[in-house]
Each structure stands twice: as C-alpha cells, then as structure tokens.
mmCIF file of C-alpha atoms in Angstrom:
data_model
loop_
_atom_site.group_PDB
_atom_site.id
_atom_site.type_symbol
_atom_site.label_atom_id
_atom_site.label_comp_id
_atom_site.label_asym_id
_atom_site.label_seq_id
_atom_site.Cartn_x
_atom_site.Cartn_y
_atom_site.Cartn_z
ATOM 1 C CA MET A 107 7.701 33.131 11.427
ATOM 2 C CA LYS A 108 6.558 29.819 10.000
ATOM 3 C CA PRO A 109 4.983 27.476 12.708
ATOM 4 C CA GLY A 110 6.838 25.382 14.679
ATOM 5 C CA VAL A 111 6.514 21.308 14.310
ATOM 6 C CA LEU A 112 7.874 18.845 16.918
ATOM 7 C CA VAL A 113 8.695 15.045 15.278
ATOM 8 C CA ILE A 114 8.708 12.473 17.758
ATOM 9 C CA ASP A 115 9.361 8.943 16.375
ATOM 10 C CA ASP A 116 12.201 6.337 16.791
ATOM 11 C CA ASP A 117 13.210 5.650 13.191
ATOM 12 C CA PRO A 118 15.818 8.562 12.045
ATOM 13 C CA HIS A 119 14.914 8.007 8.617
ATOM 14 C CA VAL A 120 11.136 8.480 9.027
ATOM 15 C CA ARG A 121 11.829 11.822 10.826
ATOM 16 C CA MET A 122 14.419 12.806 8.415
ATOM 17 C CA GLY A 123 11.528 12.441 5.651
ATOM 18 C CA LEU A 124 9.197 14.344 7.956
ATOM 19 C CA ALA A 125 11.120 17.204 8.058
ATOM 20 C CA GLN A 126 12.051 17.313 4.591
ATOM 21 C CA VAL A 127 8.413 17.348 3.661
ATOM 22 C CA LEU A 128 7.516 19.626 5.741
ATOM 23 C CA GLY A 129 10.631 22.015 5.990
ATOM 24 C CA LYS A 130 9.414 24.779 3.236
ATOM 25 C CA GLU A 131 6.263 25.621 5.389
ATOM 26 C CA TYR A 132 7.182 24.859 8.970
ATOM 27 C CA THR A 133 9.998 24.953 11.843
ATOM 28 C CA VAL A 134 10.454 21.216 12.659
ATOM 29 C CA SER A 135 12.437 19.776 15.503
ATOM 30 C CA LEU A 136 13.381 16.081 15.451
ATOM 31 C CA VAL A 137 13.228 14.126 18.465
ATOM 32 C CA GLY A 138 13.309 10.287 19.040
ATOM 33 C CA SER A 139 11.985 10.016 22.085
ATOM 34 C CA ILE A 140 8.786 10.991 24.927
ATOM 35 C CA GLY A 141 11.402 12.337 27.218
ATOM 36 C CA GLU A 142 13.717 14.618 24.879
ATOM 37 C CA GLY A 143 9.688 15.662 23.279
ATOM 38 C CA LEU A 144 8.887 17.138 26.687
ATOM 39 C CA GLU A 145 12.325 18.783 26.899
ATOM 40 C CA ARG A 146 11.713 20.403 23.855
ATOM 41 C CA LEU A 147 8.219 21.037 24.621
ATOM 42 C CA ARG A 148 8.970 23.047 27.586
ATOM 43 C CA HIS A 149 11.287 25.448 25.929
ATOM 44 C CA GLN A 150 10.848 25.500 22.507
ATOM 45 C CA ARG A 151 7.765 27.404 20.862
ATOM 46 C CA LEU A 152 5.908 24.617 19.401
ATOM 47 C CA ASP A 153 2.249 24.904 17.495
ATOM 48 C CA ALA A 154 1.710 21.453 16.845
ATOM 49 C CA ILE A 155 3.290 17.424 17.301
ATOM 50 C CA LEU A 156 3.797 14.394 15.232
ATOM 51 C CA LEU A 157 3.844 11.475 17.724
ATOM 52 C CA ASP A 158 4.472 8.165 16.782
ATOM 53 C CA LEU A 159 2.247 5.684 18.185
ATOM 54 C CA CYS A 160 4.749 2.667 18.761
ATOM 55 C CA LEU A 161 8.525 3.857 19.893
ATOM 56 C CA ASN A 162 11.490 1.726 20.671
ATOM 57 C CA GLU A 163 10.550 1.381 24.419
ATOM 58 C CA GLU A 164 7.723 3.478 24.958
ATOM 59 C CA SER A 165 4.379 4.062 24.421
ATOM 60 C CA GLY A 166 2.782 6.696 22.153
ATOM 61 C CA ILE A 167 -0.279 6.780 24.687
ATOM 62 C CA ASP A 168 2.037 7.319 27.532
ATOM 63 C CA GLY A 169 3.567 10.040 26.116
ATOM 64 C CA LEU A 170 0.466 11.679 24.635
ATOM 65 C CA LYS A 171 -0.773 11.368 28.549
ATOM 66 C CA GLN A 172 2.816 13.020 30.077
ATOM 67 C CA ILE A 173 2.469 16.095 27.019
ATOM 68 C CA ARG A 174 -1.090 16.983 27.698
ATOM 69 C CA GLU A 175 0.080 17.300 31.301
ATOM 70 C CA VAL A 176 2.521 20.173 30.208
ATOM 71 C CA ASN A 177 0.576 21.211 27.121
ATOM 72 C CA THR A 178 -3.436 20.879 26.885
ATOM 73 C CA SER A 179 -3.885 22.581 23.582
ATOM 74 C CA ILE A 180 -1.658 22.624 21.317
ATOM 75 C CA PRO A 181 -2.195 20.086 18.020
ATOM 76 C CA ILE A 182 -1.159 16.318 18.159
ATOM 77 C CA LEU A 183 -1.515 14.047 15.634
ATOM 78 C CA ILE A 184 -0.900 10.018 16.194
ATOM 79 C CA ILE A 185 1.394 8.311 13.368
ATOM 80 C CA THR A 186 1.194 4.711 13.493
ATOM 81 C CA GLY A 187 1.376 1.836 11.595
ATOM 82 C CA TYR A 188 -1.975 -0.506 12.561
ATOM 83 C CA PRO A 189 -4.846 1.822 13.981
ATOM 84 C CA SER A 190 -6.904 -0.247 15.773
ATOM 85 C CA PHE A 191 -9.965 0.490 17.218
ATOM 86 C CA SER A 192 -9.063 0.589 20.824
ATOM 87 C CA THR A 193 -5.653 2.649 20.294
ATOM 88 C CA ALA A 194 -7.811 5.410 18.273
ATOM 89 C CA VAL A 195 -10.491 5.730 21.120
ATOM 90 C CA ASP A 196 -7.397 5.644 23.617
ATOM 91 C CA ALA A 197 -5.739 8.451 21.486
ATOM 92 C CA VAL A 198 -9.174 10.846 21.122
ATOM 93 C CA ARG A 199 -9.935 10.308 25.471
ATOM 94 C CA PHE A 200 -6.419 11.255 26.193
ATOM 95 C CA GLY A 201 -6.119 14.030 24.030
ATOM 96 C CA ALA A 202 -5.152 13.631 20.464
ATOM 97 C CA ASN A 203 -6.663 15.675 17.637
ATOM 98 C CA ASP A 204 -6.016 13.152 14.777
ATOM 99 C CA TYR A 205 -4.265 10.106 13.586
ATOM 100 C CA ILE A 206 -2.521 9.314 10.478
ATOM 101 C CA GLU A 207 -1.700 5.884 9.073
ATOM 102 C CA LYS A 208 1.791 4.514 7.681
ATOM 103 C CA PRO A 209 2.932 5.251 5.061
ATOM 104 C CA ILE A 210 2.211 8.686 4.988
ATOM 105 C CA LYS A 211 1.411 10.452 1.985
ATOM 106 C CA SER A 212 3.188 13.819 1.926
ATOM 107 C CA SER A 213 -0.247 15.218 0.085
ATOM 108 C CA THR A 214 -1.994 13.782 3.562
ATOM 109 C CA LEU A 215 0.036 14.849 6.287
ATOM 110 C CA ARG A 216 0.250 18.254 5.029
ATOM 111 C CA ASP A 217 -2.935 18.523 5.158
ATOM 112 C CA ARG A 218 -4.401 17.025 7.652
ATOM 113 C CA LEU A 219 -1.369 19.126 10.052
ATOM 114 C CA LYS A 220 -2.642 22.458 7.954
ATOM 115 C CA ASP A 221 -6.645 21.294 9.302
ATOM 116 C CA ALA A 222 -5.074 20.930 12.705
ATOM 117 C CA LEU A 223 -3.955 23.926 13.210
ATOM 118 C CA GLU A 224 -6.301 26.113 11.452
ATOM 119 C CA LYS A 225 -8.991 24.497 14.157
ATOM 120 C CA SER A 226 -6.391 25.491 16.648
ATOM 121 C CA VAL A 227 -5.874 28.776 16.110
ATOM 122 C CA GLN A 228 -9.935 29.158 15.567
ATOM 123 C CA GLY A 229 -10.443 27.278 19.163
ATOM 124 C CA ARG A 230 -12.655 24.791 17.212
ATOM 125 C CA ASP A 231 -10.819 21.438 17.785
ATOM 126 C CA LYS A 232 -12.993 20.424 21.395
ATOM 127 C CA PRO A 233 -12.917 16.998 22.486
ATOM 128 C CA LEU A 234 -16.373 16.535 21.590
ATOM 129 C CA VAL A 235 -15.504 17.224 17.534
ATOM 130 C CA ARG A 236 -12.465 14.866 18.613
ATOM 131 C CA GLU A 237 -14.961 12.039 19.344
ATOM 132 C CA GLN A 238 -17.456 12.876 16.494
ATOM 133 C CA MET A 239 -14.151 12.358 14.471
ATOM 134 C CA ILE A 240 -13.502 8.915 15.500
ATOM 135 C CA LYS A 241 -16.931 8.004 14.999
ATOM 136 C CA THR A 242 -17.674 9.007 11.625
ATOM 137 C CA ARG A 243 -14.076 7.996 10.114
ATOM 138 C CA PRO A 244 -13.448 4.225 9.624
ATOM 139 C CA ILE A 245 -11.633 2.356 12.545
ATOM 140 C CA ARG A 246 -9.877 -0.508 11.435
ATOM 141 C CA ILE A 247 -11.225 -3.106 14.138
ATOM 142 C CA ASP A 248 -8.738 -5.441 14.746
ATOM 143 C CA ARG A 249 -9.037 -7.781 17.880
ATOM 144 C CA GLU A 250 -8.587 -10.686 16.183
ATOM 145 C CA ARG A 251 -5.914 -9.664 14.064
ATOM 146 C CA ASN A 252 -3.026 -12.107 13.977
ATOM 147 C CA GLU A 253 0.309 -9.598 16.304
ATOM 148 C CA THR A 254 2.750 -10.939 13.771
ATOM 149 C CA VAL A 255 1.200 -9.457 10.534
ATOM 150 C CA LEU A 256 0.588 -6.669 12.562
ATOM 151 C CA GLU A 257 4.228 -6.372 13.217
ATOM 152 C CA MET A 258 4.702 -7.104 9.593
ATOM 153 C CA ILE A 259 2.598 -3.585 8.844
ATOM 154 C CA HIS A 260 4.452 -1.772 10.811
ATOM 155 C CA ASP A 261 7.591 -2.476 10.481
ATOM 156 C CA LEU A 262 7.142 -2.246 6.245
ATOM 157 C CA SER A 263 5.413 0.674 6.874
ATOM 158 C CA ASN A 264 8.269 3.304 7.977
ATOM 159 C CA PRO A 265 10.752 2.116 5.335
ATOM 160 C CA LEU A 266 7.968 2.695 2.495
ATOM 161 C CA THR A 267 7.058 6.400 3.911
ATOM 162 C CA THR A 268 10.861 7.010 3.828
ATOM 163 C CA LEU A 269 10.988 6.179 0.559
ATOM 164 C CA GLY A 270 8.353 7.602 -0.630
ATOM 165 C CA PHE A 271 9.606 10.679 0.392
ATOM 166 C CA LEU A 272 13.194 10.673 -0.919
ATOM 167 C CA VAL A 273 10.953 9.315 -4.428
ATOM 168 C CA GLU A 274 8.700 12.438 -4.384
ATOM 169 C CA ASP A 275 11.865 14.630 -3.672
ATOM 170 C CA LEU A 276 13.924 12.738 -6.619
ATOM 171 C CA TYR A 277 11.102 13.404 -8.885
ATOM 172 C CA ARG A 278 10.890 16.982 -8.811
ATOM 173 C CA PRO A 279 12.187 18.923 -12.078
ATOM 174 C CA ILE A 280 16.018 18.199 -12.392
ATOM 175 C CA SER A 281 17.703 21.221 -13.807
ATOM 176 C CA VAL A 282 19.888 19.787 -16.604
ATOM 177 C CA ARG A 283 22.592 22.734 -16.117
ATOM 178 C CA ASP A 284 23.008 22.429 -12.614
ATOM 179 C CA LYS A 285 23.019 18.903 -12.410
ATOM 180 C CA GLY A 286 25.341 18.465 -15.365
ATOM 181 C CA LEU A 287 23.421 15.748 -16.916
ATOM 182 C CA ASN A 288 22.297 15.918 -20.627
ATOM 183 C CA GLU A 289 18.388 15.442 -21.762
ATOM 184 C CA ASP A 290 18.535 11.762 -21.852
ATOM 185 C CA GLU A 291 19.854 11.027 -18.116
ATOM 186 C CA SER A 292 17.843 13.807 -17.316
ATOM 187 C CA GLU A 293 14.643 11.989 -18.601
ATOM 188 C CA ARG A 294 15.890 8.365 -17.620
ATOM 189 C CA ILE A 295 16.289 9.933 -13.597
ATOM 190 C CA GLN A 296 12.554 11.091 -14.067
ATOM 191 C CA GLU A 297 11.082 8.091 -16.077
ATOM 192 C CA VAL A 298 12.872 5.597 -12.884
ATOM 193 C CA THR A 299 11.654 7.616 -9.889
ATOM 194 C CA ARG A 300 8.423 7.580 -11.997
ATOM 195 C CA ARG A 301 8.049 3.825 -11.761
ATOM 196 C CA LEU A 302 9.660 3.481 -8.722
ATOM 197 C CA GLY A 303 6.204 5.470 -7.260
ATOM 198 C CA ILE A 304 3.885 3.160 -9.215
ATOM 199 C CA GLN A 305 5.620 0.003 -7.262
ATOM 200 C CA ILE A 306 5.302 2.278 -3.589
ATOM 201 C CA ASP A 307 1.729 2.756 -4.138
ATOM 202 C CA TYR A 308 1.072 -0.789 -5.199
ATOM 203 C CA ILE A 309 2.930 -1.745 -1.840
ATOM 204 C CA THR A 310 1.346 0.909 0.259
ATOM 205 C CA SER A 311 -2.258 -0.647 -1.321
ATOM 206 C CA LEU A 312 -1.822 -3.995 -0.430
ATOM 207 C CA LEU A 313 -0.490 -2.701 3.519
ATOM 208 C CA SER A 314 -3.881 -1.075 3.423
ATOM 209 C CA HIS A 315 -5.553 -4.098 1.913
ATOM 210 C CA TRP A 316 -3.921 -6.307 5.021
ATOM 211 C CA ARG A 317 -5.104 -4.089 7.997
ATOM 212 C CA ASP A 318 -8.308 -4.090 6.101
ATOM 213 C CA MET A 319 -9.159 -7.209 5.584
ATOM 214 C CA GLU A 320 -12.255 -8.896 7.096
ATOM 215 C CA LYS A 321 -13.047 -12.567 7.522
ATOM 216 C CA MET A 322 -15.731 -12.518 4.618
ATOM 217 C CA HIS A 323 -16.613 -15.226 1.817
ATOM 218 C CA THR A 324 -17.545 -12.561 -1.026
ATOM 219 C CA TYR A 325 -16.410 -9.412 -1.627
ATOM 220 C CA THR A 326 -19.529 -6.512 -2.014
ATOM 221 C CA GLY A 327 -16.463 -3.856 -3.447
ATOM 222 C CA GLU A 328 -17.105 -1.660 -6.216
ATOM 223 C CA HIS A 329 -16.857 -1.656 -10.036
ATOM 224 C CA VAL A 330 -13.588 -2.257 -11.017
ATOM 225 C CA SER A 331 -12.380 -1.675 -14.760
ATOM 226 C CA MET A 332 -10.663 -5.105 -16.220
ATOM 227 C CA GLN A 333 -9.178 -3.134 -19.003
ATOM 228 C CA ARG A 334 -8.145 0.005 -16.816
ATOM 229 C CA LEU A 335 -6.449 -3.092 -14.374
ATOM 230 C CA LEU A 336 -4.794 -4.541 -16.677
ATOM 231 C CA LEU A 337 -3.024 -1.634 -18.189
ATOM 232 C CA GLU A 338 -1.924 -0.526 -14.435
ATOM 233 C CA ILE A 339 -0.577 -4.167 -14.339
ATOM 234 C CA LYS A 340 1.539 -3.452 -17.523
ATOM 235 C CA GLU A 341 2.838 -0.634 -16.604
ATOM 236 C CA GLN A 342 3.976 -1.468 -13.062
ATOM 237 C CA ARG A 343 5.300 -4.891 -14.808
ATOM 238 C CA LEU A 344 7.228 -3.604 -17.494
ATOM 239 C CA PRO A 345 10.801 -3.011 -15.742
ATOM 240 C CA ILE A 346 10.568 -6.477 -14.398
ATOM 241 C CA ASP A 347 9.635 -8.298 -18.124
ATOM 242 C CA GLN A 348 11.747 -6.497 -20.275
ATOM 243 C CA HIS A 349 14.672 -7.220 -17.611
ATOM 244 C CA LYS A 350 13.948 -10.879 -18.011
ATOM 245 C CA HIS A 351 13.086 -10.406 -22.159
ATOM 246 C CA ILE A 352 9.573 -11.586 -21.841
ATOM 247 C CA ASP A 353 7.615 -11.294 -24.631
ATOM 248 C CA ILE A 354 4.315 -10.147 -23.089
ATOM 249 C CA THR A 355 1.722 -9.739 -25.398
ATOM 250 C CA TRP A 356 -1.886 -7.670 -24.037
ATOM 251 C CA LEU A 357 -4.903 -8.259 -26.100
ATOM 252 C CA MET A 358 -8.131 -6.472 -24.647
ATOM 253 C CA PRO A 359 -11.308 -4.987 -25.967
ATOM 254 C CA ALA A 360 -10.861 -1.082 -26.839
ATOM 255 C CA LYS A 361 -13.433 -0.045 -24.914
ATOM 256 C CA ASP A 362 -13.611 0.284 -21.229
ATOM 257 C CA SER A 363 -16.675 -2.249 -21.660
ATOM 258 C CA VAL A 364 -15.470 -5.321 -18.999
ATOM 259 C CA GLN A 365 -16.822 -4.577 -15.606
ATOM 260 C CA VAL A 366 -16.826 -6.198 -12.144
ATOM 261 C CA ILE A 367 -17.726 -5.587 -8.871
ATOM 262 C CA GLY A 368 -14.882 -6.745 -6.073
ATOM 263 C CA HIS A 369 -11.942 -5.148 -4.542
ATOM 264 C CA ALA A 370 -9.233 -4.103 -7.350
ATOM 265 C CA THR A 371 -5.855 -4.397 -5.236
ATOM 266 C CA GLN A 372 -6.889 -7.910 -4.847
ATOM 267 C CA LEU A 373 -8.001 -8.893 -8.074
ATOM 268 C CA LYS A 374 -4.611 -6.955 -9.016
ATOM 269 C CA ARG A 375 -2.740 -9.163 -6.763
ATOM 270 C CA ALA A 376 -4.317 -12.508 -8.083
ATOM 271 C CA ILE A 377 -3.465 -11.440 -11.669
ATOM 272 C CA MET A 378 0.029 -10.930 -10.651
ATOM 273 C CA ASN A 379 0.435 -14.073 -9.035
ATOM 274 C CA LEU A 380 -0.640 -15.707 -12.259
ATOM 275 C CA LEU A 381 1.704 -13.991 -14.407
ATOM 276 C CA ASP A 382 4.992 -14.443 -11.974
ATOM 277 C CA ASN A 383 3.832 -17.986 -12.603
ATOM 278 C CA ALA A 384 3.591 -18.132 -16.178
ATOM 279 C CA ILE A 385 7.099 -16.036 -16.522
ATOM 280 C CA GLU A 386 8.703 -18.195 -14.029
ATOM 281 C CA ALA A 387 7.141 -21.019 -16.082
ATOM 282 C CA THR A 388 9.138 -19.920 -19.122
ATOM 283 C CA SER A 389 12.418 -19.430 -17.360
ATOM 284 C CA GLY A 390 15.344 -20.304 -19.508
ATOM 285 C CA LYS A 391 13.158 -20.341 -23.036
ATOM 286 C CA LYS A 392 12.466 -17.667 -25.000
ATOM 287 C CA GLY A 393 9.089 -16.693 -22.724
ATOM 288 C CA LYS A 394 5.938 -15.804 -24.312
ATOM 289 C CA VAL A 395 2.941 -15.088 -22.675
ATOM 290 C CA ILE A 396 -0.524 -13.808 -23.861
ATOM 291 C CA VAL A 397 -3.217 -12.167 -21.853
ATOM 292 C CA ARG A 398 -6.661 -12.367 -23.040
ATOM 293 C CA LEU A 399 -9.286 -10.043 -21.977
ATOM 294 C CA GLY A 400 -13.066 -11.288 -23.361
ATOM 295 C CA LEU A 401 -16.854 -11.146 -22.708
ATOM 296 C CA VAL A 402 -18.470 -14.672 -22.818
ATOM 297 C CA LYS A 403 -22.182 -14.334 -22.691
ATOM 298 C CA ASP A 404 -22.655 -12.245 -18.723
ATOM 299 C CA ARG A 405 -19.199 -13.520 -17.683
ATOM 300 C CA CYS A 406 -15.825 -11.180 -18.071
ATOM 301 C CA VAL A 407 -13.083 -13.575 -19.303
ATOM 302 C CA LEU A 408 -9.414 -13.382 -18.926
ATOM 303 C CA VAL A 409 -7.036 -16.084 -20.055
ATOM 304 C CA VAL A 410 -3.292 -15.911 -19.638
ATOM 305 C CA THR A 411 -1.134 -18.661 -21.552
ATOM 306 C CA ASP A 412 2.532 -19.492 -21.464
ATOM 307 C CA ASN A 413 4.656 -21.772 -23.763
ATOM 308 C CA GLY A 414 6.600 -22.490 -20.632
ATOM 309 C CA TYR A 415 7.697 -25.717 -19.142
ATOM 310 C CA GLY A 416 3.722 -27.137 -18.552
ATOM 311 C CA VAL A 417 3.025 -29.259 -15.454
ATOM 312 C CA ALA A 418 3.204 -32.891 -15.235
ATOM 313 C CA LYS A 419 -0.448 -34.379 -15.439
ATOM 314 C CA GLU A 420 0.511 -36.368 -11.937
ATOM 315 C CA ASN A 421 0.560 -32.422 -10.280
ATOM 316 C CA LEU A 422 -2.408 -30.756 -11.761
ATOM 317 C CA ARG A 423 -4.511 -31.591 -8.860
ATOM 318 C CA HIS A 424 -2.206 -29.928 -6.637
ATOM 319 C CA ILE A 425 -1.431 -26.532 -8.465
ATOM 320 C CA PHE A 426 -4.251 -24.253 -5.778
ATOM 321 C CA ARG A 427 -3.076 -26.284 -3.281
ATOM 322 C CA ASN A 428 -1.395 -24.030 -0.197
ATOM 323 C CA ALA A 429 2.095 -24.124 0.425
ATOM 324 C CA TRP A 430 2.623 -26.432 -2.469
ATOM 325 C CA THR A 431 5.281 -25.968 -5.028
ATOM 326 C CA THR A 432 7.722 -27.491 -7.690
ATOM 327 C CA LYS A 433 10.664 -24.888 -7.078
ATOM 328 C CA PRO A 434 13.780 -25.863 -5.137
ATOM 329 C CA THR A 435 13.652 -25.260 -1.263
ATOM 330 C CA GLY A 436 14.163 -21.729 -0.533
ATOM 331 C CA GLU A 437 12.797 -20.752 -3.853
ATOM 332 C CA GLY A 438 9.054 -20.576 -3.518
ATOM 333 C CA HIS A 439 6.297 -20.822 -1.001
ATOM 334 C CA GLY A 440 3.796 -21.871 -2.546
ATOM 335 C CA LEU A 441 1.375 -19.335 -1.735
ATOM 336 C CA GLY A 442 1.068 -17.224 -5.147
ATOM 337 C CA LEU A 443 -1.875 -19.772 -6.773
ATOM 338 C CA ALA A 444 -3.572 -20.394 -3.775
ATOM 339 C CA LEU A 445 -4.132 -16.828 -2.983
ATOM 340 C CA ALA A 446 -5.190 -16.164 -6.488
ATOM 341 C CA GLU A 447 -7.637 -18.931 -6.905
ATOM 342 C CA ARG A 448 -8.848 -18.010 -3.180
ATOM 343 C CA THR A 449 -8.976 -14.303 -4.404
ATOM 344 C CA ILE A 450 -11.222 -15.386 -7.599
ATOM 345 C CA LYS A 451 -13.859 -17.499 -5.522
ATOM 346 C CA GLN A 452 -14.258 -14.431 -3.052
ATOM 347 C CA HIS A 453 -15.550 -12.488 -5.951
ATOM 348 C CA ARG A 454 -17.782 -15.188 -6.822
ATOM 349 C CA GLY A 455 -15.603 -16.217 -10.005
ATOM 350 C CA HIS A 456 -14.340 -19.868 -11.120
ATOM 351 C CA ILE A 457 -10.564 -20.181 -12.102
ATOM 352 C CA PHE A 458 -9.026 -23.004 -14.409
ATOM 353 C CA PHE A 459 -5.958 -24.502 -14.713
ATOM 354 C CA ALA A 460 -4.273 -26.799 -18.015
ATOM 355 C CA SER A 461 -1.207 -27.537 -18.923
ATOM 356 C CA VAL A 462 1.132 -30.065 -21.432
ATOM 357 C CA LYS A 463 4.234 -31.073 -19.945
ATOM 358 C CA CYS A 464 6.871 -28.820 -22.015
ATOM 359 C CA SER A 465 4.123 -27.558 -24.151
ATOM 360 C CA GLY A 466 3.371 -24.443 -21.708
ATOM 361 C CA SER A 467 -0.091 -23.898 -19.692
ATOM 362 C CA VAL A 468 -3.348 -21.832 -19.769
ATOM 363 C CA PHE A 469 -5.191 -20.044 -16.947
ATOM 364 C CA THR A 470 -8.692 -19.078 -17.251
ATOM 365 C CA ILE A 471 -10.248 -16.663 -14.410
ATOM 366 C CA ASN A 472 -14.262 -15.981 -15.361
ATOM 367 C CA LEU A 473 -15.768 -13.218 -13.259
ATOM 368 C CA PRO A 474 -19.592 -12.175 -13.111
ATOM 369 C CA LEU A 475 -19.860 -8.920 -14.910
ATOM 370 C CA ALA A 476 -21.360 -5.817 -12.731
ATOM 371 C CA THR A 477 -24.805 -5.190 -13.488
ATOM 372 C CA ARG A 478 -25.564 -1.438 -14.789
#
C-alpha cells in the first residue's frame, strides 16, 4: 500500500500540481483549509502532511499547532513562499519536521518528503534534530524586508510552482503513435517545453535572489564564467529575438577564460537589461546587436552595440537615472538601466554609455577578473 500524504493548500492549482507530482508514489489527499485537513487526519490513514504557511484566512502556524494536538508524530512539511527566521523558529517550536520554499521543484519535494518519512519510520526525527536543522540550514532573515515585496514573491511563487509541474509533465517523452503527432510536431512540442523550463528556472532564480538579497555594497560571491553566462542568456533569449527578427551576433573567446567574482543571477539580469534596451532601440529598423566579450589586462570587458535610434546628447546624463525613460507613459518604468548600473558597481565594476542620435549606442562594462 502506498503511503498517504495530505496536502493543505488554499491554491487549487498548487494542490493539483502536488498531486500530479506525488501521485505515482503516494496516495494524495487534497484540502484547502485547516478544518478539512483536521477532519481527514481524524478519519483517514495518513503518513505525512504538506502544509502551506499562508492560507486564505488562516495561519499555517496555527494549523500546525492544531494538527499536533491531534497527532504528535506524523511528519509535517511546511510549504512557504517567503521563509523567515521567525517563522522557521516557530515552525520548529510547534512541531514541523521540515520546510520547502516555493517555487517548489519536484525533485526537491520528493527527496525531502522521502527523507521525512524515513526518519519518522526510524524514529530519528526528534525535536533536537529539527532544532539543529534550523540552526545549520541558511535562514532568510527578513525583519526589515518590505512587506509588499514579500507578498509579490509569495503571489508569484504559486503560479510558478504550478507551471513547473506542468512543464515537467509535458516534457515527458511523447508517443507519436498514441498522440497522433508526426515526428516534427513531437520534436517541436519538446523544444518549446524545454524553453519554457529555461524561463521558469530563470524567474525562480530571480525570486530566490530577491528573497536572499541583503543590503550590502559589494558581492563576495563565487566564480562566474562570463562565457557560460552569455551562452545561457543567448539560449534564454532566442525565442524573443527570433520573434522580433533581431540579428544578434555573439563574439567571445573560445576557451572558458573570462571569469569574475560575483552573483550569476544578478549579472545575468544586468546584461539582459542592456540587451532589452538595445533591442528596443532598434524597434522599427532592421535591428542589429553585437555582444562582444574580451579581456583587457586584468579586466573583463563586455561591449553591447546596437544600430538603433540612439539617444540625444542632452539626455545622455540621464540614461542611468532611476525611473527615467523616453518611452510613452505606461510602456516603460525606467528601471532596467539603473538596476544594471547598480549591479555592476556592486561587483566592483564600471559601466559606460555612448550614443549618437540616429546612429546607435554602445554600452561598455568592465569587471575585475577572478584571481586564480
């Protein structure tokens, strides 16, 4: 008999996604409230519970307390869109065995659930073990975090979790015979699904960054290969650039020789913003953009050139100003280039801009190389 897992989450799409991911290995029951969950717990054989921390009108912590009054030993895994130090401590104090951050990756979910069930069977998941888990696992301390940002992260996490599950299901090998598809159609669906997965992974990495972001002047990060980063950006942007008929030329050293110290997701976002700006600048023209990566002495140099409409001389000094844009109202927020400049400065680098009206623009970034 398969182990029974109860999912308590107020989002029906997340519930269905979790059921789809776990259905082969577990008997999954789905409810949308604490009350329904308690009713199932009293009358149904269950081996584990997945509990959302933020329900519509209820607190997951309050639900955790109520569940522990009914059953003191069943493994409970908290699901949350923005884990904080205080909620993690509360979860441990009131009996949670683990917590999983949204957006949820199916592999992470399966591993953590399997681990909780094994520990429960072996009788090893004692309160001391859980307290040590909270002490050793990195906790996001967000006491000064803006509540609006946290709500945004939570709201985005749920649909991203659902999309991730759907893409994973869609990416399974498609039987041409059973689905009535020809080989070309089957391959196209697989490729589109793969590219959807790439976009979801990028958005997920951004959400993780926003959660983890601290107020600091510089990044101490890890080694980042600029060649690999540009190849990821090229792959990620390909559908957009093809749709807009933009000709982008990527020039970089053949060897993986350009490495910097920093935060890969932040650097990727900064470069993506520069590319977005270059592509928008060529709107209505036969757009051409050149991305060139190289080494100059002890610096990494990245140059993005476009043949767009350029920027008037009197506006050059405003180009990196926050919330400044030449676009019509409602078509842009003027944040992309300001974010790019801030990111490059945080990585101890410099960014320069040159432009001639009606002749195009050039962004130049230089960053210190990682010491070997």
